[in-house]
Amino acid sequence: MPAVFAALKGMPDLVSPETDRRRALVDAFATAAGRAGYGEVQSPLLEDLGVFLRVGEATDVVTKEMYDFVDKDGTRIALRPEFTASLMRMFVEHPPATLPWKVWTTGPAFRHENPQAGRYRQFFQLDLEAVGAADPDVDVEVIAVAHDFFRSLGLTQVSLKLNSLGDESSREPFMAALRTHFDANRDGLSEQSRITLEKNPLRVLDSKRDYDQAVISSAPQMIDFLSAQTAAHFERVQQGLRAVGIAFTLESRLVRGLDYYTHTLFEFGADALVSSQNAIGGGGHYDNLVEQLGGPSTPGIGFGLGIDRILLACDAEGVFGAPPRMVAVFVVDTTGGSSAVALTHELRRAGIGAERSFDGRSMKAQFKAADRSGAAIALVVGSNEEADGTVVVRDLRASDQVVVPRSDVLAEVQRRLVANPLRLP
Ligand code: HAM
């Protein structure tokens, strides 16, 4: 007996119509990003491990979840757990002629997490980055692209949380105050958070463990440590969001799971999802990532949106279903001759979605298949029609039919599809 395999845990197979829906979702994103002047880029799934270590050596993404291994030539490489570090490697390797570099990308990313609804080991992101402009208006532009994209899907229950992590100069006193607070309250911290504290006190704020929450909620807040310059940046972002009518709430404990952020930080939550996996996207500003990857000091801001979770949110809100099938016409042929093959291909060449049955199925079975296909029209060729040089054009919704000469079939189908645009493929 040959071995029977199953897909790896947390790496779901995807099939149509789910795949059609995902393609439509990426198209909607390409439209929203394209309108704001962002062009598509594609980076490889695999990178030198060092690229992703810049995401933060104290983050779960790097310490626990990375799929890394030694390649055949001894290089340590990793499957991307996110896109930003890859794209900044690309930016440094191929410096763009003009700034800001405004790009988006999509594809799978990999994190070795405990799979559950909305959390997978292979998941799909839409990522967008604007690199090389420090203007707070860029932060607004980036957030607005995500916001408009969610709206274009029909989602209405998406909330935006906003915070600022300040710059280096405001971060240092904040980190010191955080360390003092956590050191003084070590007993109230879980074992894991005490370990995290040694590496990066900021990461402790990201703990979801119940045991830590009392100490976290009494911790100092970044907002009280912002320098005049970072406070002005943050204020300007908020003004901009108000100017474009995007609602947000300030969330001083928002830190997110990656280490490269400075200044603006944001997260989109799907309120229709009750699960703890309701973060459908997040991002922020980063001042040092490009430099850490060997490039010139360059600010950037961007976001990653989780396609899998956005679709769960769409299901919960009952919006953005699978696009209609491409099949407009089903060819039913009981002659066993070449009518079906000829008619089907004539329609397809004319740009009309057409399907047929194979293996000499009965008329009844073919009509069942026609119904299942979602086609609006059936073209029927039996021995009588073949002898007369005609075809029956049957409206599958209204269940009426006409007989037309074979040579007029294409025109008749086109006329019907134009007359009723709902039937257009
Ligand atoms: P992130 O918050 O780690 O940010 O991921 C962004 C989004 O990807 C999350 O909000 C979530 O929707 C989705 N996601 C993450 N992990 C999983 C998973 N295991 N299963 C399903 N969905 C998941 C980043 O990745 C940053 N690179 C975003 C960014 C871009 N910041 C600046 N530029």
Short mmCIF file of C-alpha atoms and ligand atoms in Angstrom, two decimals, residues 55 61 65 81-85 88 109-114 116 118-129 256-258 260-261 266-268 277-286 289 300-310, ligand 1:
data_model
loop_
_atom_site.label_atom_id
_atom_site.label_comp_id
_atom_site.label_asym_id
_atom_site.label_seq_id
_atom_site.Cartn_x
_atom_site.Cartn_y
_atom_site.Cartn_z
CA VAL A 55 12.80 41.73 12.81
CA VAL A 61 8.49 35.48 15.31
CA GLU A 65 8.33 30.60 14.88
CA PRO A 81 7.81 35.03 8.37
CA GLU A 82 6.84 38.50 7.06
CA PHE A 83 7.67 40.76 4.11
CA THR A 84 9.08 44.00 5.49
CA ALA A 85 12.60 42.76 6.17
CA MET A 88 14.13 46.40 2.86
CA ALA A 109 4.44 33.79 4.81
CA PHE A 110 5.39 31.13 7.34
CA ARG A 111 5.34 31.04 11.12
CA HIS A 112 5.55 27.90 13.23
CA GLU A 113 2.60 28.80 15.46
CA ASN A 114 -0.08 26.68 17.11
CA GLN A 116 -6.26 27.49 15.22
CA GLY A 118 -7.41 32.42 11.86
CA ARG A 119 -3.88 31.34 12.80
CA TYR A 120 -1.94 29.19 10.38
CA ARG A 121 1.64 28.16 9.72
CA GLN A 122 1.34 29.14 6.08
CA PHE A 123 -0.77 32.28 5.85
CA PHE A 124 -1.15 34.97 3.23
CA GLN A 125 -0.43 38.65 3.57
CA LEU A 126 -0.91 41.82 1.61
CA ASP A 127 2.03 44.06 2.43
CA LEU A 128 2.57 47.70 1.51
CA GLU A 129 5.58 49.92 2.29
CA ARG A 256 2.90 44.65 18.29
CA GLY A 257 5.06 41.60 17.81
CA LEU A 258 8.02 42.95 15.84
CA TYR A 260 11.65 47.47 14.24
CA TYR A 261 8.94 50.04 14.93
CA PHE A 266 -1.33 50.80 14.21
CA GLU A 267 -3.50 47.72 14.11
CA PHE A 268 -6.80 46.95 12.37
CA GLN A 277 -7.43 36.25 16.14
CA ASN A 278 -9.30 39.39 15.14
CA ALA A 279 -6.23 41.44 14.17
CA ILE A 280 -6.69 41.57 10.41
CA GLY A 281 -3.67 43.80 9.84
CA GLY A 282 -1.11 46.00 11.43
CA GLY A 283 1.93 48.04 10.72
CA GLY A 284 3.94 51.04 11.63
CA HIS A 285 6.83 53.34 11.01
CA TYR A 286 10.44 52.15 11.17
CA LEU A 289 15.54 48.79 9.59
CA GLY A 300 9.79 53.80 6.20
CA ILE A 301 6.23 52.90 7.06
CA GLY A 302 4.02 50.06 6.00
CA PHE A 303 1.55 47.38 6.97
CA GLY A 304 0.81 43.69 6.57
CA LEU A 305 -2.79 42.52 6.25
CA GLY A 306 -3.75 38.90 6.84
CA ILE A 307 -5.75 37.64 3.85
CA ASP A 308 -7.01 34.54 5.70
CA ARG A 309 -8.37 36.63 8.54
CA ILE A 310 -9.84 39.33 6.31
P1 HAM B 1 2.17 41.23 11.73
O1 HAM B 1 1.27 41.94 12.68
O2 HAM B 1 3.10 40.23 12.27
O3 HAM B 1 2.95 42.35 10.93
O4 HAM B 1 1.28 40.54 10.62
C1 HAM B 1 0.34 41.26 9.88
C2 HAM B 1 -0.97 40.49 9.79
O5 HAM B 1 -0.74 39.19 9.25
C3 HAM B 1 -1.64 40.22 11.12
O6 HAM B 1 -2.40 41.33 11.55
C4 HAM B 1 -2.54 39.05 10.78
O7 HAM B 1 -3.72 39.50 10.14
C5 HAM B 1 -1.72 38.30 9.76
N1 HAM B 1 -1.04 37.15 10.40
C6 HAM B 1 0.10 37.13 11.12
N2 HAM B 1 0.40 35.89 11.53
C7 HAM B 1 -0.59 35.08 11.08
C8 HAM B 1 -0.86 33.68 11.15
N3 HAM B 1 -0.05 32.84 11.78
N4 HAM B 1 -1.99 33.20 10.57
C9 HAM B 1 -2.83 34.04 9.90
N5 HAM B 1 -2.62 35.36 9.77
C10 HAM B 1 -1.52 35.89 10.35
C11 HAM B 1 3.88 42.10 9.96
O8 HAM B 1 4.05 41.03 9.43
C12 HAM B 1 4.64 43.33 9.52
N6 HAM B 1 5.59 42.94 8.47
C13 HAM B 1 3.69 44.41 9.04
C14 HAM B 1 4.42 45.62 8.57
C15 HAM B 1 4.68 45.97 7.32
N7 HAM B 1 4.93 46.56 9.35
C16 HAM B 1 5.52 47.49 8.60
N8 HAM B 1 5.39 47.12 7.35
#
